[in-house]
Tab-separated table of C-alpha atoms and ligand atoms in Angstrom:
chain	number	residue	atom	x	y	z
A	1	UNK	CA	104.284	-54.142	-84.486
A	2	UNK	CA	103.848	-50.406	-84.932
A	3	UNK	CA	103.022	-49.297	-87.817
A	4	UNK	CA	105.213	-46.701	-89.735
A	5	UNK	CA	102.485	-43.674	-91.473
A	6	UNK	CA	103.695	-45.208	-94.725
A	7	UNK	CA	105.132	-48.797	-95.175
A	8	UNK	CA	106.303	-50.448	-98.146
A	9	UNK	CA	106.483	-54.450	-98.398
A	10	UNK	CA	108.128	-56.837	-101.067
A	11	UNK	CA	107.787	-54.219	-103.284
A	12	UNK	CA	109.130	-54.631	-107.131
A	13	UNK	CA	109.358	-52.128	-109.827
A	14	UNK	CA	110.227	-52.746	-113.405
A	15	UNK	CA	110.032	-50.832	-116.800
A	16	UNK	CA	109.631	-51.841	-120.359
A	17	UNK	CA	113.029	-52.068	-121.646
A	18	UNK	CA	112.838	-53.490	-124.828
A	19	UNK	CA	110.661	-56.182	-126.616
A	20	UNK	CA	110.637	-59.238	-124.077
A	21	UNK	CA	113.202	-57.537	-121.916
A	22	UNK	CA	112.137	-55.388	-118.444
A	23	UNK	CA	114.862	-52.792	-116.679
A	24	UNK	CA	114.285	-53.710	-113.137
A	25	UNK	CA	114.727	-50.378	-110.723
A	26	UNK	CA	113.245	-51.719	-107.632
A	27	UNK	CA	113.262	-54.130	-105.226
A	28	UNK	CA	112.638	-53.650	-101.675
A	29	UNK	CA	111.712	-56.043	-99.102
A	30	UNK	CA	110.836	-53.552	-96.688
A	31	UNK	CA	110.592	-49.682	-96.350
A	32	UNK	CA	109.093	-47.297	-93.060
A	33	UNK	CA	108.384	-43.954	-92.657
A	34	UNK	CA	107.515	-43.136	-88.842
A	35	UNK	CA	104.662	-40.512	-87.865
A	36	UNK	CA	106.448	-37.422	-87.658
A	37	UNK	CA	109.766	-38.697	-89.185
A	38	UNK	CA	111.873	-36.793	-91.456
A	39	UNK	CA	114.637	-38.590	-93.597
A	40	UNK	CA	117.245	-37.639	-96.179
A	41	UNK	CA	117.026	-40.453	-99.097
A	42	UNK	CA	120.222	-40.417	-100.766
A	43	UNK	CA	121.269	-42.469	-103.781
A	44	UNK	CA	123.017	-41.774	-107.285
A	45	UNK	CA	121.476	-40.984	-110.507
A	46	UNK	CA	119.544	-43.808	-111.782
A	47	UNK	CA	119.366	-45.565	-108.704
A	48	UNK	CA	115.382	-45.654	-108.557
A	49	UNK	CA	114.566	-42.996	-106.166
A	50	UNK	CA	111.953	-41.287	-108.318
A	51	UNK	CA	110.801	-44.201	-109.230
A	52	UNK	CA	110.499	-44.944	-105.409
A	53	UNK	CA	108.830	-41.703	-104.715
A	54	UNK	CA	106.262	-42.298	-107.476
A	55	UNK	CA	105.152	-45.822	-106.194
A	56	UNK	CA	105.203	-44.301	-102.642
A	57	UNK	CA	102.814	-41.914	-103.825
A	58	UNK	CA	100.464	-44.507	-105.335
A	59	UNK	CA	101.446	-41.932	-108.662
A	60	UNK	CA	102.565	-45.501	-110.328
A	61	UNK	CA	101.587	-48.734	-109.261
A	62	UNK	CA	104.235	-51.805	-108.628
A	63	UNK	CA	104.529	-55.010	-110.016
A	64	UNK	CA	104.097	-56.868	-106.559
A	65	UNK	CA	103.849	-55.710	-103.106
A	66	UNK	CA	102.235	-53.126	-101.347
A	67	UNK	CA	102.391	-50.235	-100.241
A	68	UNK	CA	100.622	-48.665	-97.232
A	69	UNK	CA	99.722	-44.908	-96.219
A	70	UNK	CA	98.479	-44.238	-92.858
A	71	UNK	CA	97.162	-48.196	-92.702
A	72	UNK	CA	95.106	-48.079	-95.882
A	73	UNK	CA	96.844	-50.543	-98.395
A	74	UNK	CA	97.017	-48.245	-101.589
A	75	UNK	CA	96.604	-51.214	-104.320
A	76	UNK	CA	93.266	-52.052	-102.721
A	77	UNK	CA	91.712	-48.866	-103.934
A	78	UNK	CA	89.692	-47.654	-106.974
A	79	UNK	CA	91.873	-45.106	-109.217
A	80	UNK	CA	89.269	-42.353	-108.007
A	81	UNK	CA	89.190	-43.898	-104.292
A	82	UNK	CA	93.152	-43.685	-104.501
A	83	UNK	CA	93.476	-40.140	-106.282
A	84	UNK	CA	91.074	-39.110	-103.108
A	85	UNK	CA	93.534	-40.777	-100.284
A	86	UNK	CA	96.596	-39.039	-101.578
A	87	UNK	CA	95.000	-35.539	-102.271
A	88	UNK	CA	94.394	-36.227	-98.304
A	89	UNK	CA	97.021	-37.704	-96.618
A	90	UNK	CA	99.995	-36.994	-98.798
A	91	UNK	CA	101.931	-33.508	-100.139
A	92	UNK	CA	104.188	-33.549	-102.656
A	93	UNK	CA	106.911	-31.206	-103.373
A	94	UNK	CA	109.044	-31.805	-107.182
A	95	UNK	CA	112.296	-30.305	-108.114
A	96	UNK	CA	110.079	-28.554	-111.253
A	97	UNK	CA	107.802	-27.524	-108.530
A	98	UNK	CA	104.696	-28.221	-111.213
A	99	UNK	CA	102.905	-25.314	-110.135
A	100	UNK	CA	99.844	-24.391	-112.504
A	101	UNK	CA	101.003	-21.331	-114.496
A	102	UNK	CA	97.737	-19.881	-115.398
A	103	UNK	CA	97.019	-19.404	-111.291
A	104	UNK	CA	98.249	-17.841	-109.260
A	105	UNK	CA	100.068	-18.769	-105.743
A	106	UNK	CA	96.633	-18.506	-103.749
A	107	UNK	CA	94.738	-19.831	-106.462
A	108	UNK	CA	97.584	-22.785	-106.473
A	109	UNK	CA	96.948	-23.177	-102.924
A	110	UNK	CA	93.639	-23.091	-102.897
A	111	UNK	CA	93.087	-26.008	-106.194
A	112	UNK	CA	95.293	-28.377	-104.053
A	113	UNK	CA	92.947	-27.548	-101.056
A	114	UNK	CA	89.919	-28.552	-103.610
A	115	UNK	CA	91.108	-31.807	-104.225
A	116	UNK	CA	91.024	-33.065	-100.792
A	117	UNK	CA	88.004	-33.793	-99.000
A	118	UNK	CA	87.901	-30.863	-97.079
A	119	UNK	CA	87.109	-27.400	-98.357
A	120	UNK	CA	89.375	-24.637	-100.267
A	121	UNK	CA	89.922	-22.078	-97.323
A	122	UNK	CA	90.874	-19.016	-98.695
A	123	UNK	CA	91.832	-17.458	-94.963
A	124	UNK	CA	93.920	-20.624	-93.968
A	125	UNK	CA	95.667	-20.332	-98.094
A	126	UNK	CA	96.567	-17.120	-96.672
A	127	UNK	CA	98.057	-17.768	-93.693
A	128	UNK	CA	99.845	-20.919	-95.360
A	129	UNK	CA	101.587	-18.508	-97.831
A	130	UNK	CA	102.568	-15.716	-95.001
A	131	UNK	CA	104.336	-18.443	-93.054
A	132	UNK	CA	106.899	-19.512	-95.720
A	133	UNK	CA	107.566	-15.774	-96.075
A	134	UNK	CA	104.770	-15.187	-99.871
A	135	UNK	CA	102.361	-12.829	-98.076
A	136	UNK	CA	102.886	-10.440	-100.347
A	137	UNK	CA	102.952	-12.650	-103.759
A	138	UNK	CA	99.332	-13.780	-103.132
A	139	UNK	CA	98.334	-12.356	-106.214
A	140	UNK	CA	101.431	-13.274	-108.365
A	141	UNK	CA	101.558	-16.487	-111.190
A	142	UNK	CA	104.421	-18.680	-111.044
A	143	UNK	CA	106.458	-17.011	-113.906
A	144	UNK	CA	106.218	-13.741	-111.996
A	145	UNK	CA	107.998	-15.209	-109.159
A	146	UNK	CA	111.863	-16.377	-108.535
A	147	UNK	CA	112.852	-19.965	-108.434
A	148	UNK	CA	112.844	-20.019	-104.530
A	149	UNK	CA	109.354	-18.108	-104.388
A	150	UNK	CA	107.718	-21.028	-106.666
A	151	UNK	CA	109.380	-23.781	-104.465
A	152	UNK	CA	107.927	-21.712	-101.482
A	153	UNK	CA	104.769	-21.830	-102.764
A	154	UNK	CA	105.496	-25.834	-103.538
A	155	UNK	CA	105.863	-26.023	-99.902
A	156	UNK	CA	102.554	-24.388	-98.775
A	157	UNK	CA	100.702	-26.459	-101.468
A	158	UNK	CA	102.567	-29.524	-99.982
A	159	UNK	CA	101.132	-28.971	-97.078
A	160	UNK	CA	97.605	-27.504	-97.750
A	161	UNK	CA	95.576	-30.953	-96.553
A	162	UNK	CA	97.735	-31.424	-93.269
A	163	UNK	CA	98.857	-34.666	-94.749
A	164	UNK	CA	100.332	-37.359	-93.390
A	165	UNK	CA	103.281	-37.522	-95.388
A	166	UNK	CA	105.193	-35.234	-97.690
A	167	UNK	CA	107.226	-36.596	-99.907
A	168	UNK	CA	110.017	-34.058	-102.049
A	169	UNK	CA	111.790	-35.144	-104.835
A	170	UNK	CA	115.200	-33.021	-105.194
A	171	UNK	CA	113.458	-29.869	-104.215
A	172	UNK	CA	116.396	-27.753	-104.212
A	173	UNK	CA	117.767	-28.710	-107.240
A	174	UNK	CA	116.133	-25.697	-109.084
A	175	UNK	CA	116.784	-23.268	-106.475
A	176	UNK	CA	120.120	-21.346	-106.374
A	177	UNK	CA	122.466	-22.527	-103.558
A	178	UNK	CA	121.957	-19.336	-101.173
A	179	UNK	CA	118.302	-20.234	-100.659
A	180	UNK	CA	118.484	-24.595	-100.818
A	181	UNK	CA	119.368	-24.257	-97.127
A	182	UNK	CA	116.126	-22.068	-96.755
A	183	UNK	CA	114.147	-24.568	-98.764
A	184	UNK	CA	114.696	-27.192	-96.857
A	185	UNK	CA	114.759	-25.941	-93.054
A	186	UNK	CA	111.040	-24.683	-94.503
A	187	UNK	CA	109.988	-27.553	-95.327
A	188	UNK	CA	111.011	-29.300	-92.124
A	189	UNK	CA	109.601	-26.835	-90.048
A	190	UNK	CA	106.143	-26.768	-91.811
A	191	UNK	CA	105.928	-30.522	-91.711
A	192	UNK	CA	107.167	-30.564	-87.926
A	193	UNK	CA	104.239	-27.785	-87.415
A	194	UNK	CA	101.956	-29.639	-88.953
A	195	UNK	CA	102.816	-33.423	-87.282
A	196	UNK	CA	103.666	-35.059	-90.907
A	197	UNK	CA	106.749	-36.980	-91.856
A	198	UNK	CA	108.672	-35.816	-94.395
A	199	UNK	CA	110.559	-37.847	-97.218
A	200	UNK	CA	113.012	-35.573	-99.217
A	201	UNK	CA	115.145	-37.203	-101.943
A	202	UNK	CA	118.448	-35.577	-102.432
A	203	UNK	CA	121.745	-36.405	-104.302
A	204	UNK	CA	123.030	-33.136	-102.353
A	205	UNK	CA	125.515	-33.751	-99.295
A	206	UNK	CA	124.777	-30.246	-97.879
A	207	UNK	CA	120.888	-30.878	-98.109
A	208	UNK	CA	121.082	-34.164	-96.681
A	209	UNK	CA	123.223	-33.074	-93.509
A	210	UNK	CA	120.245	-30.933	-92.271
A	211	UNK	CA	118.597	-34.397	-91.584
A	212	UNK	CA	119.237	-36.432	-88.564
A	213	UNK	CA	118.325	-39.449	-90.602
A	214	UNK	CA	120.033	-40.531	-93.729
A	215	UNK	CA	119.122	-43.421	-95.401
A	216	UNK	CA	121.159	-44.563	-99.139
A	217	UNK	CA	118.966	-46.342	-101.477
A	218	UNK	CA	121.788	-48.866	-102.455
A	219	UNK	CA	121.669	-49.983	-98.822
A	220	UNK	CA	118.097	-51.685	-99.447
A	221	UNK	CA	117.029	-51.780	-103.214
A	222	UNK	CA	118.031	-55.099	-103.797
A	223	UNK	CA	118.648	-54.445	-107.900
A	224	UNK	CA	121.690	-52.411	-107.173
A	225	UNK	CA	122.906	-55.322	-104.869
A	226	UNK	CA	122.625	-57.537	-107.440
A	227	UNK	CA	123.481	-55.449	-110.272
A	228	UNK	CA	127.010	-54.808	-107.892
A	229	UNK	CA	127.654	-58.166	-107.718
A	230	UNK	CA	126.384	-59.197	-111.537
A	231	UNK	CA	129.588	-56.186	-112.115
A	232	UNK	CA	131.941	-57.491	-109.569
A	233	UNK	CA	131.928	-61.403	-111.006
A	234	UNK	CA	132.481	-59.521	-114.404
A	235	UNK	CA	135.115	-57.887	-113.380
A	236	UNK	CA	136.688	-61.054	-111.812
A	237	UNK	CA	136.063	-63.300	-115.262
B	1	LIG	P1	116.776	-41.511	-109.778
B	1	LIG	O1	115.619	-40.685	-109.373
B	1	LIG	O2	117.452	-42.197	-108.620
B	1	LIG	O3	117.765	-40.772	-110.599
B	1	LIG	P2	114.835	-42.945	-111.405
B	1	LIG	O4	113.910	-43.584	-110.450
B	1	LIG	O5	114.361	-41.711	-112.087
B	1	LIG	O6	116.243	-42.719	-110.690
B	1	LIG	O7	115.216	-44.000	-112.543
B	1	LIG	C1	115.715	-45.281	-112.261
B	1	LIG	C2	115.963	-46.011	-113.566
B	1	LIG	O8	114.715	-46.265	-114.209
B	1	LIG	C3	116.786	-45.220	-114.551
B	1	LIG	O9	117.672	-46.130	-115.186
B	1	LIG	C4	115.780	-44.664	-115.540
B	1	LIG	O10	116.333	-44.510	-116.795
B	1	LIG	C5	114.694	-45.742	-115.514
B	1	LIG	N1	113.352	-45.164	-115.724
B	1	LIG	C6	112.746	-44.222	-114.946
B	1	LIG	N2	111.502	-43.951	-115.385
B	1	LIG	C7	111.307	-44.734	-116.475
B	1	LIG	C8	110.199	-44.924	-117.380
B	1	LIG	N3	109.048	-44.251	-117.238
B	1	LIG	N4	110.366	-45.825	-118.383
B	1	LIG	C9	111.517	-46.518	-118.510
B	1	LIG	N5	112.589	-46.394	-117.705
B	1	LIG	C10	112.486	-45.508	-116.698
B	2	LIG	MG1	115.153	-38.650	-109.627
């Protein structure tokens, strides 16, 4: 069997409800992301696609399973050894961007390149930020720039490692509807320039037609199977 650059087995996610109670969000027997693949993840509110993200990301652990980025099995790893493999192999883009305000765009660029294990390349920062269109904001801090400007800036910090993966939660959601189209063809071209599969969570039906893969997370969480049926036999009593 090939092996997809991130794989996600048996996995279960659950969260503190209240005393002696857990909300369960996830449950997934199985989840691939191919080398070089780019796919839409749709879902409604609530439906655990953050928290799918997040545990994708090794950002929060499961309950059971594993999860696997480019074949090293994420729960295996020290916190430090884990913070490392991500900072490597894995960009993220979020719909609040997180940008750090007190930097600016380079300097954002550049901090994301010092976390992974190679060096902060000031020349390649440079060229990252002229290709989504920033070359001359190099000098500007996030609240100097537009909504679309910080996302584009999300996009070459995404992608400052060459990872393996980039994963983007909602990224458009901040960004006025004239330049979400923008967004997201830029992100799909930098990962397709840059050979890494890309993972974009939308609840947008314009954002998610630009991809030629569309996956729902109702269709495989488990939880909202059950919690569908739990509703159904309700409704029926
Ligand atoms: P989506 O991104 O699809 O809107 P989320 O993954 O953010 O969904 O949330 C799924 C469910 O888990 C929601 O019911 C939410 O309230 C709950 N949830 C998310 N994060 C936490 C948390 N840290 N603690 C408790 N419940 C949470
Ligand atoms: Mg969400």
């Amino acid at each position: 069997m090939v092996l997809g650059v991130l794989e996600l087995e048996q996995v279960k996610k659950s969260y503190p409800e209240s005393p002696g109670r857990r909300l369960e969000v996830l449950d997934i027997e199985h989840f691939s992301l191919a080398c070089g693949e780019q796919i839409a993840l749709e879902g409604r509110s609530g439906s655990g696609k953050s928290t799918l993200l997040h545990v994708l990301s090794g950002i929060t652990s499961p309950d059971s399973g594993r999860v696997i980025l480019d074949g090293i099995e994420l729960g295996k790893l020290s916190e430090a050894h884990r913070d490392r493999v991500r900072a490597d192999k894995l960009g993220m883009v979020f719909q609040s961007f997180n940008l750090l305000p007190g930097f600016t765009a380079l300097e954002n660029v550049l901090v994301a390149m010092s976390f992974g294990s190679g060096k902060a390349d000031r020349r390649r920062a440079i060229d990252l930020l002229s290709a989504v269109g920033l070359e001359h904001r190099l000098s500007h801090r996030p609240a100097a720039l537009s909504m679309g400007e910080q996302q584009r800036v999300a996009v070459a910090r995404a992608i400052a490692n060459r990872p393996r993966v980039v994963l983007a939660d909602e990224p458009t959601a901040s960004v006025d509807p004239s330049n979400q189209r923008t967004v997201v063809e830029l992100l799909k071209k930098t990962c397709r320039d840059h050979g890494s599969a890309l993972l974009i969570v939308t609840h947008s039906p314009e954002v998610a037609s630009q991809f030629e893969v569309r996956v729902r997370i109702e269709d495989f969480n488990r939880v909202f199977a059950r919690s569908m049926a739990a509703s159904i036999a309700t409704n029926i009593e």
